[in-house]
mmCIF file of C-alpha atoms and ligand atoms in Angstrom:
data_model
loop_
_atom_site.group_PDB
_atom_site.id
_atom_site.type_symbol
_atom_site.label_atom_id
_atom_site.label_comp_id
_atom_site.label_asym_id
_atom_site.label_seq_id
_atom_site.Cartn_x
_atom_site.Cartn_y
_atom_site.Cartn_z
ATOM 1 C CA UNK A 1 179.602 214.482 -28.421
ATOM 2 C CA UNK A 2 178.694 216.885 -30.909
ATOM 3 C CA UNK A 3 178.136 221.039 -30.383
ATOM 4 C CA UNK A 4 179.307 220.904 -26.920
ATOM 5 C CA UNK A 5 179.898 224.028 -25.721
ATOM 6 C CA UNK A 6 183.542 225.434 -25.398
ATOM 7 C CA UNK A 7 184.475 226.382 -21.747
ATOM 8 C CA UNK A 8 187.901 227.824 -20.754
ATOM 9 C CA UNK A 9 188.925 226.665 -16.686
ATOM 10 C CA UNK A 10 191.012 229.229 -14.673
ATOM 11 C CA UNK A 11 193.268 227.356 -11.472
ATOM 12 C CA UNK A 12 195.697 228.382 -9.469
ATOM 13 C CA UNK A 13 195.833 225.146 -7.230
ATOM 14 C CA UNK A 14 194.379 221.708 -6.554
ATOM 15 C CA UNK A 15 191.795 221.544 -9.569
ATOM 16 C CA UNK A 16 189.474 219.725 -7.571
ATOM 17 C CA UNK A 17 186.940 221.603 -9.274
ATOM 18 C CA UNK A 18 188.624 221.042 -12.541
ATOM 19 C CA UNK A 19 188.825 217.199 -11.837
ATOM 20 C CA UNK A 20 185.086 217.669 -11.327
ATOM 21 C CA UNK A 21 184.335 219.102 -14.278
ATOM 22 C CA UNK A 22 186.679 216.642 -16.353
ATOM 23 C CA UNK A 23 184.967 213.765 -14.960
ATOM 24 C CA UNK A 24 181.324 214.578 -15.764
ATOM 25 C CA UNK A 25 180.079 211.330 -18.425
ATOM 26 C CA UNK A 26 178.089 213.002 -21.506
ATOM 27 C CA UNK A 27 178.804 216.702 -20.838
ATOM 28 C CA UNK A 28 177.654 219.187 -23.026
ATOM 29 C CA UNK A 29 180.795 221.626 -22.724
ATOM 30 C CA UNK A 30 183.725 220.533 -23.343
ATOM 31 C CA UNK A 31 186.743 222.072 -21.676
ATOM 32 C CA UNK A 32 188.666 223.217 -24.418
ATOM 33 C CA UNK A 33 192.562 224.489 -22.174
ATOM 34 C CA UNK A 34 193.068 225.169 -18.457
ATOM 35 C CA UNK A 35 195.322 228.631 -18.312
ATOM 36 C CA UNK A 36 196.933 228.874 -14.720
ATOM 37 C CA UNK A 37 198.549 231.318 -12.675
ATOM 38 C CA UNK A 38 200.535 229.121 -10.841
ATOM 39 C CA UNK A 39 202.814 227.189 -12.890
ATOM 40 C CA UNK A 40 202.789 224.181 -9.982
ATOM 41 C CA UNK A 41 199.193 224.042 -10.185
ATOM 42 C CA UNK A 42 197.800 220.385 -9.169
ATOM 43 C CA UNK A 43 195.243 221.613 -11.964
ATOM 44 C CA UNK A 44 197.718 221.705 -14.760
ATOM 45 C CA UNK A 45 198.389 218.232 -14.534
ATOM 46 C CA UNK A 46 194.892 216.905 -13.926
ATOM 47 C CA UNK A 47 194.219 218.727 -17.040
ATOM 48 C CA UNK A 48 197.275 217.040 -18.865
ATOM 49 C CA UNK A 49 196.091 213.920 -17.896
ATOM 50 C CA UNK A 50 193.114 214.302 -19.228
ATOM 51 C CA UNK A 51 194.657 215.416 -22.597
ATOM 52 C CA UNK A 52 193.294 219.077 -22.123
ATOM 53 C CA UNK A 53 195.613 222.040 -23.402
ATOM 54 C CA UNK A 54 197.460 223.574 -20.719
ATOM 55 C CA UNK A 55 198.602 227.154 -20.171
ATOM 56 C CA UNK A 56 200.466 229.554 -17.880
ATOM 57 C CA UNK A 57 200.558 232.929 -17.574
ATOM 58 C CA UNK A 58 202.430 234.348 -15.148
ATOM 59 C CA UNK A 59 201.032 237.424 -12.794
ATOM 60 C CA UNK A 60 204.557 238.304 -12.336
ATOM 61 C CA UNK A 61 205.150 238.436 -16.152
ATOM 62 C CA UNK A 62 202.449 241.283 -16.715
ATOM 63 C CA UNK A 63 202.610 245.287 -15.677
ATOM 64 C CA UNK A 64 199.082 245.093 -14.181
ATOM 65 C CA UNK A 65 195.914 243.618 -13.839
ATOM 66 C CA UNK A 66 194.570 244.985 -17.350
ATOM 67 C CA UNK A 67 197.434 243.364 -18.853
ATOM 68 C CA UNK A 68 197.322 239.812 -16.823
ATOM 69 C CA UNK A 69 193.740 240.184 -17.822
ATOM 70 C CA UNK A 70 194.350 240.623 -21.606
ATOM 71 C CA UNK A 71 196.441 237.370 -21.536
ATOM 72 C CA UNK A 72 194.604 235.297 -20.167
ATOM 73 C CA UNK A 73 191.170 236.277 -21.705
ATOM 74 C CA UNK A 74 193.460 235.961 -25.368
ATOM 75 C CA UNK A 75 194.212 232.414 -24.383
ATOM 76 C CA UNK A 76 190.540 231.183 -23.736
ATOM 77 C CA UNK A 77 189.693 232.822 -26.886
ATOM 78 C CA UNK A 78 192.148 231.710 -29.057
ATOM 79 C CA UNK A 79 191.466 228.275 -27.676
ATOM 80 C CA UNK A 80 187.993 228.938 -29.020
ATOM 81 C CA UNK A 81 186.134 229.386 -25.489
ATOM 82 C CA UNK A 82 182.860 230.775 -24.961
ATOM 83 C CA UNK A 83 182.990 231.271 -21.811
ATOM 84 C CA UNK A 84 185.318 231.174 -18.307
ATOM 85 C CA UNK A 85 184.979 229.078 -15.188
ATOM 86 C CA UNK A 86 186.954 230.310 -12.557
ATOM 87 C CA UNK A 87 187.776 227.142 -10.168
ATOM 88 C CA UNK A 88 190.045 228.467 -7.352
ATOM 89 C CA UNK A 89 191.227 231.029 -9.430
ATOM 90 C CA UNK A 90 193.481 233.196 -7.063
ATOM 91 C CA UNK A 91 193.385 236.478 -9.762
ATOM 92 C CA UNK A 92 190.963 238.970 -9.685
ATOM 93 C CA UNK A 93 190.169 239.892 -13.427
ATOM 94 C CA UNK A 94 189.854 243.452 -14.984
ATOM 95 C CA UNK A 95 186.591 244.363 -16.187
ATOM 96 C CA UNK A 96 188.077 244.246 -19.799
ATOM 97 C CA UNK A 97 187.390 240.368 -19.140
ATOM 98 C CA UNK A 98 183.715 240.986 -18.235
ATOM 99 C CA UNK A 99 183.119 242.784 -21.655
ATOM 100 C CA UNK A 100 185.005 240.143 -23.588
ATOM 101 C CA UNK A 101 183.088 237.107 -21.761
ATOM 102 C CA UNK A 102 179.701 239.187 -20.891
ATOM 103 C CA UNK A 103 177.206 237.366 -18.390
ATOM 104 C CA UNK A 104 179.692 234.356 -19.252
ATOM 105 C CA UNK A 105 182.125 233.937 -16.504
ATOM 106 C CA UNK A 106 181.051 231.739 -13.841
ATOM 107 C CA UNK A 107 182.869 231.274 -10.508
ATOM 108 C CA UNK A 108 182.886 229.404 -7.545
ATOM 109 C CA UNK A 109 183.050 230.518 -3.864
ATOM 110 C CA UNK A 110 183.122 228.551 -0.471
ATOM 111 C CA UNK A 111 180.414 230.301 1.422
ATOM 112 C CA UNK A 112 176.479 231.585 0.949
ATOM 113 C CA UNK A 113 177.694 234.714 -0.922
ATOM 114 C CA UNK A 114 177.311 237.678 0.114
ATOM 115 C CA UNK A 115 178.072 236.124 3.308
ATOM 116 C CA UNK A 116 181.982 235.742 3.630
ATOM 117 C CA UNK A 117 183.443 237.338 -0.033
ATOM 118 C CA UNK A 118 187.435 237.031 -0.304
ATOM 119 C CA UNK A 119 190.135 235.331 0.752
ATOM 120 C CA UNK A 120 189.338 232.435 4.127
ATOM 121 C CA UNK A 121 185.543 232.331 3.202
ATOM 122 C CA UNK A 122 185.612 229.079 5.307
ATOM 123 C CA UNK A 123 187.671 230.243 8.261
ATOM 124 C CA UNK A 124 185.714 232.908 8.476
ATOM 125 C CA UNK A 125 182.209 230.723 8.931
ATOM 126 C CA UNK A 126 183.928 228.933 11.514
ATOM 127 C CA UNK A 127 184.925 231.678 12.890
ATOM 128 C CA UNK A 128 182.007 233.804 13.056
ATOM 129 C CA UNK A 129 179.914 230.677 14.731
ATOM 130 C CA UNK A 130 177.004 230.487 12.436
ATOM 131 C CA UNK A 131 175.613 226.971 12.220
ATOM 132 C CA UNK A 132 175.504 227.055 8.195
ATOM 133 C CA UNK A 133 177.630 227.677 5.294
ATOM 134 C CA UNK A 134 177.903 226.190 2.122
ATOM 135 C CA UNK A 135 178.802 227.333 -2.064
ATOM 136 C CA UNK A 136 177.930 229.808 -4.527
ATOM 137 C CA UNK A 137 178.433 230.007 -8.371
ATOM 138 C CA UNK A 138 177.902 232.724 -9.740
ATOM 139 C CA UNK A 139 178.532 235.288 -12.516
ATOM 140 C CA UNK A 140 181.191 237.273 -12.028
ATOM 141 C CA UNK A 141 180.533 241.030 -12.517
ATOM 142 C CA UNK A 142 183.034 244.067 -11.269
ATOM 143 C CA UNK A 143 183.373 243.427 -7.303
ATOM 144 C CA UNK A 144 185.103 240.417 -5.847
ATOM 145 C CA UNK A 145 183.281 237.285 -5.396
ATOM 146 C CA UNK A 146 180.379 239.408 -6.367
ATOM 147 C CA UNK A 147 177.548 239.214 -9.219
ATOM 148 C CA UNK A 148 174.412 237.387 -9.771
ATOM 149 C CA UNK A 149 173.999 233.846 -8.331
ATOM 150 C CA UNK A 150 172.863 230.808 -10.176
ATOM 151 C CA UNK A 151 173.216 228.445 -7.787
ATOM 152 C CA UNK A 152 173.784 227.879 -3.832
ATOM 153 C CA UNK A 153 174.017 224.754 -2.233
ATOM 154 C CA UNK A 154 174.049 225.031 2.036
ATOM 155 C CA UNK A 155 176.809 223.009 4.636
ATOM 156 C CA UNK A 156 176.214 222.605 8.051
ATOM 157 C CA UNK A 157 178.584 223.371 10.361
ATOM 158 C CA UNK A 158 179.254 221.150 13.065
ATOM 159 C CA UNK A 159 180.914 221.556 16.264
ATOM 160 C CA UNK A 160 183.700 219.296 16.068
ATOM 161 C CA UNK A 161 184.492 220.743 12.679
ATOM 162 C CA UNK A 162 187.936 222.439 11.780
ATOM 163 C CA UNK A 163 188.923 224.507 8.772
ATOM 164 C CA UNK A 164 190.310 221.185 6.543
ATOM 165 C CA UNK A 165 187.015 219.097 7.952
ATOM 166 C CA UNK A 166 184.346 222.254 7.160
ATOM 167 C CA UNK A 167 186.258 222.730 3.612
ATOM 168 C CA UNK A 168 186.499 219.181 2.605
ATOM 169 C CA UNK A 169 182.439 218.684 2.944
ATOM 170 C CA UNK A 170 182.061 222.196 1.590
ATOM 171 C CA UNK A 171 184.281 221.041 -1.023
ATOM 172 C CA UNK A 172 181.965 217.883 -1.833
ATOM 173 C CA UNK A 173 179.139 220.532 -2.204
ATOM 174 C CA UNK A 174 181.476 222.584 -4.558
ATOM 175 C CA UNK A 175 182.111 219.280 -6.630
ATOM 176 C CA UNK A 176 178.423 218.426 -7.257
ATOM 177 C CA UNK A 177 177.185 222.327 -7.553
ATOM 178 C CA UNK A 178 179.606 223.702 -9.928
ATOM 179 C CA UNK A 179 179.419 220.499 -12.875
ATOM 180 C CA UNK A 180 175.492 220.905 -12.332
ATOM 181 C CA UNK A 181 175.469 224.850 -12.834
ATOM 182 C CA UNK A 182 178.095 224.489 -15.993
ATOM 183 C CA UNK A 183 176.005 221.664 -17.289
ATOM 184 C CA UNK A 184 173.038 223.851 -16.777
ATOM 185 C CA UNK A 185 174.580 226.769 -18.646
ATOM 186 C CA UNK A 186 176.159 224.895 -21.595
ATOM 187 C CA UNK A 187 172.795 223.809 -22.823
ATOM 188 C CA UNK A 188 171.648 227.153 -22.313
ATOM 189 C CA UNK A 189 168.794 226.808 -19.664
ATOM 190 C CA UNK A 190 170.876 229.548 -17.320
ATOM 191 C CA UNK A 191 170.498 233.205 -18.774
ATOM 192 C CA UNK A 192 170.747 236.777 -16.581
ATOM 193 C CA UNK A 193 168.514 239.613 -17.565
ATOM 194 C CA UNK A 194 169.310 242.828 -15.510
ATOM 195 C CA UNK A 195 171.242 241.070 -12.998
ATOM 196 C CA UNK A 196 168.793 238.654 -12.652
ATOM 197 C CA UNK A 197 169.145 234.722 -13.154
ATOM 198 C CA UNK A 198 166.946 232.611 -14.830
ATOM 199 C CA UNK A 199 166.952 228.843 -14.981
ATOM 200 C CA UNK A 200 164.768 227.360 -18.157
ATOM 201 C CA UNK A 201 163.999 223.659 -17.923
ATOM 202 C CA UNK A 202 161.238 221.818 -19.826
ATOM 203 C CA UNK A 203 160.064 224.856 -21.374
ATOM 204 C CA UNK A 204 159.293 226.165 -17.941
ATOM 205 C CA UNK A 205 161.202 229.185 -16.163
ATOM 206 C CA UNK A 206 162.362 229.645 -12.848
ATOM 207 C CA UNK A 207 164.159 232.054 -10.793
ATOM 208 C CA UNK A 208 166.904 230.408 -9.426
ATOM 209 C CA UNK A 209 168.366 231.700 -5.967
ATOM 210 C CA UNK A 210 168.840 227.598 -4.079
ATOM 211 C CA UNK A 211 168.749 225.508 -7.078
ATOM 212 C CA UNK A 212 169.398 221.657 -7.408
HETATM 213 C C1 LIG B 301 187.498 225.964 -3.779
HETATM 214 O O1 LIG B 301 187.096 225.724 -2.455
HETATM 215 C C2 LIG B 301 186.843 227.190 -4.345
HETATM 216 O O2 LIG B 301 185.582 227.443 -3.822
HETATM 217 C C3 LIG B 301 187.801 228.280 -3.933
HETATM 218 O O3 LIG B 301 189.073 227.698 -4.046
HETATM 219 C C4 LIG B 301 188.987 226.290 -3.874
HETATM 220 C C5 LIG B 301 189.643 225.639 -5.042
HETATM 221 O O4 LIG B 301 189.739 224.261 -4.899
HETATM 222 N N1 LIG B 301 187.591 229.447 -4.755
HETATM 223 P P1 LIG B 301 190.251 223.339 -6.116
HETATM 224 O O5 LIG B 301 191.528 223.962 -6.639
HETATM 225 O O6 LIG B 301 189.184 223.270 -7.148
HETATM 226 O O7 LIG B 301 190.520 222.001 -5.488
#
């Protein structure tokens, strides 16, 4: 397909996400290299697979975050990427990658942000005995699973559910939201004006908050 837009994908594990992204027929972006963390990442190969250039840059390899940061932005950018999708991305970015990707990183989080930021977002739900949970993408500004949100999709929680059985349904969410948002952005009907989100479609505009 012609003038699809150029999307970098950060993993540091399964690349469920990835896989998701991969598989959607017609896309406008095109995922143009997968950079990694994690030089065992699941994702790495999906994205081999898939013919998709692969790289990893090693946290361990870099002084600090600034650095790490540096790397891995130069990599998406080199590969020609407009923009970052962070899908189970285990590395918090320096703001240096904010100004070099502005109001173009997207990432994906297993709760109703800002319910449950950080690390065990779905242990945490289960823990804390609410009845709903669900996904977030959003942009990502300075804070940690922090920044404007384009798109939230809730999952119940049931009473019979465990950590794997809660994050396997909230993954199913993640897997419909996060191609939809990408899609969304790639033909450029997602913008943020002061922290704000916008959704355009059919000429019309929207504020998203629950979209799909
Ligand atoms: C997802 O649940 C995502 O929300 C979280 O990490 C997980 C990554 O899963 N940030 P996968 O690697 O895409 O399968």
């Amino acid at each position: 397909m012609p003038d699809q837009f150029p999307i970098a994908v950060f993993v540091s594990g399964s690349g469920s996400n990835l896989q998701a992204l991969i598989d959607v027929a017609d896309a406008p972006f095109t995922i143009v290299c997968v950079v990694s963390d994690n030089e065992n990442a699941r994702g790495l190969v999906r994205a081999a697979s898939s013919g998709i250039p692969t790289s990893v840059v090693a946290w361990g390899d870099h002084p600090n975050r600034e650095s790490f940061t540096d790397a891995v932005c130069a990599v998406a950018e080199v590969a020609g990427a407009r923009a970052l999708v962070l899908a189970g991305f285990m590395r918090i970015l320096a703001p240096s990658a904010i100004a070099r990707f502005p109001n173009a990183i997207l990432n994906v989080h297993p709760s109703l942000l800002p319910a449950f930021p950080g690390v065990n977002a779905v242990e945490q739900a289960l823990d804390d005995g609410i009845g709903i949970t669900g996904v977030t993408v959003h942009f990502v500004d300075e804070q940690v699973d922090h920044g404007p949100i384009v798109a939230q999709e809730p999952v119940p929680i049931l009473a019979s559910d465990t950590p794997e059985s809660l994050h396997m349904r909230i993954q199913e969410a993640e897997h419909r939201l996060l191609p939809h948002v990408v899609g969304a952005f790639a033909r450029g009907e997602i913008t943020v004006d002061n922290e704000v989100v916008a959704w355009r479609r059919d000429g019309t505009d929207r504020i998203a908050g629950v979209a799909i």
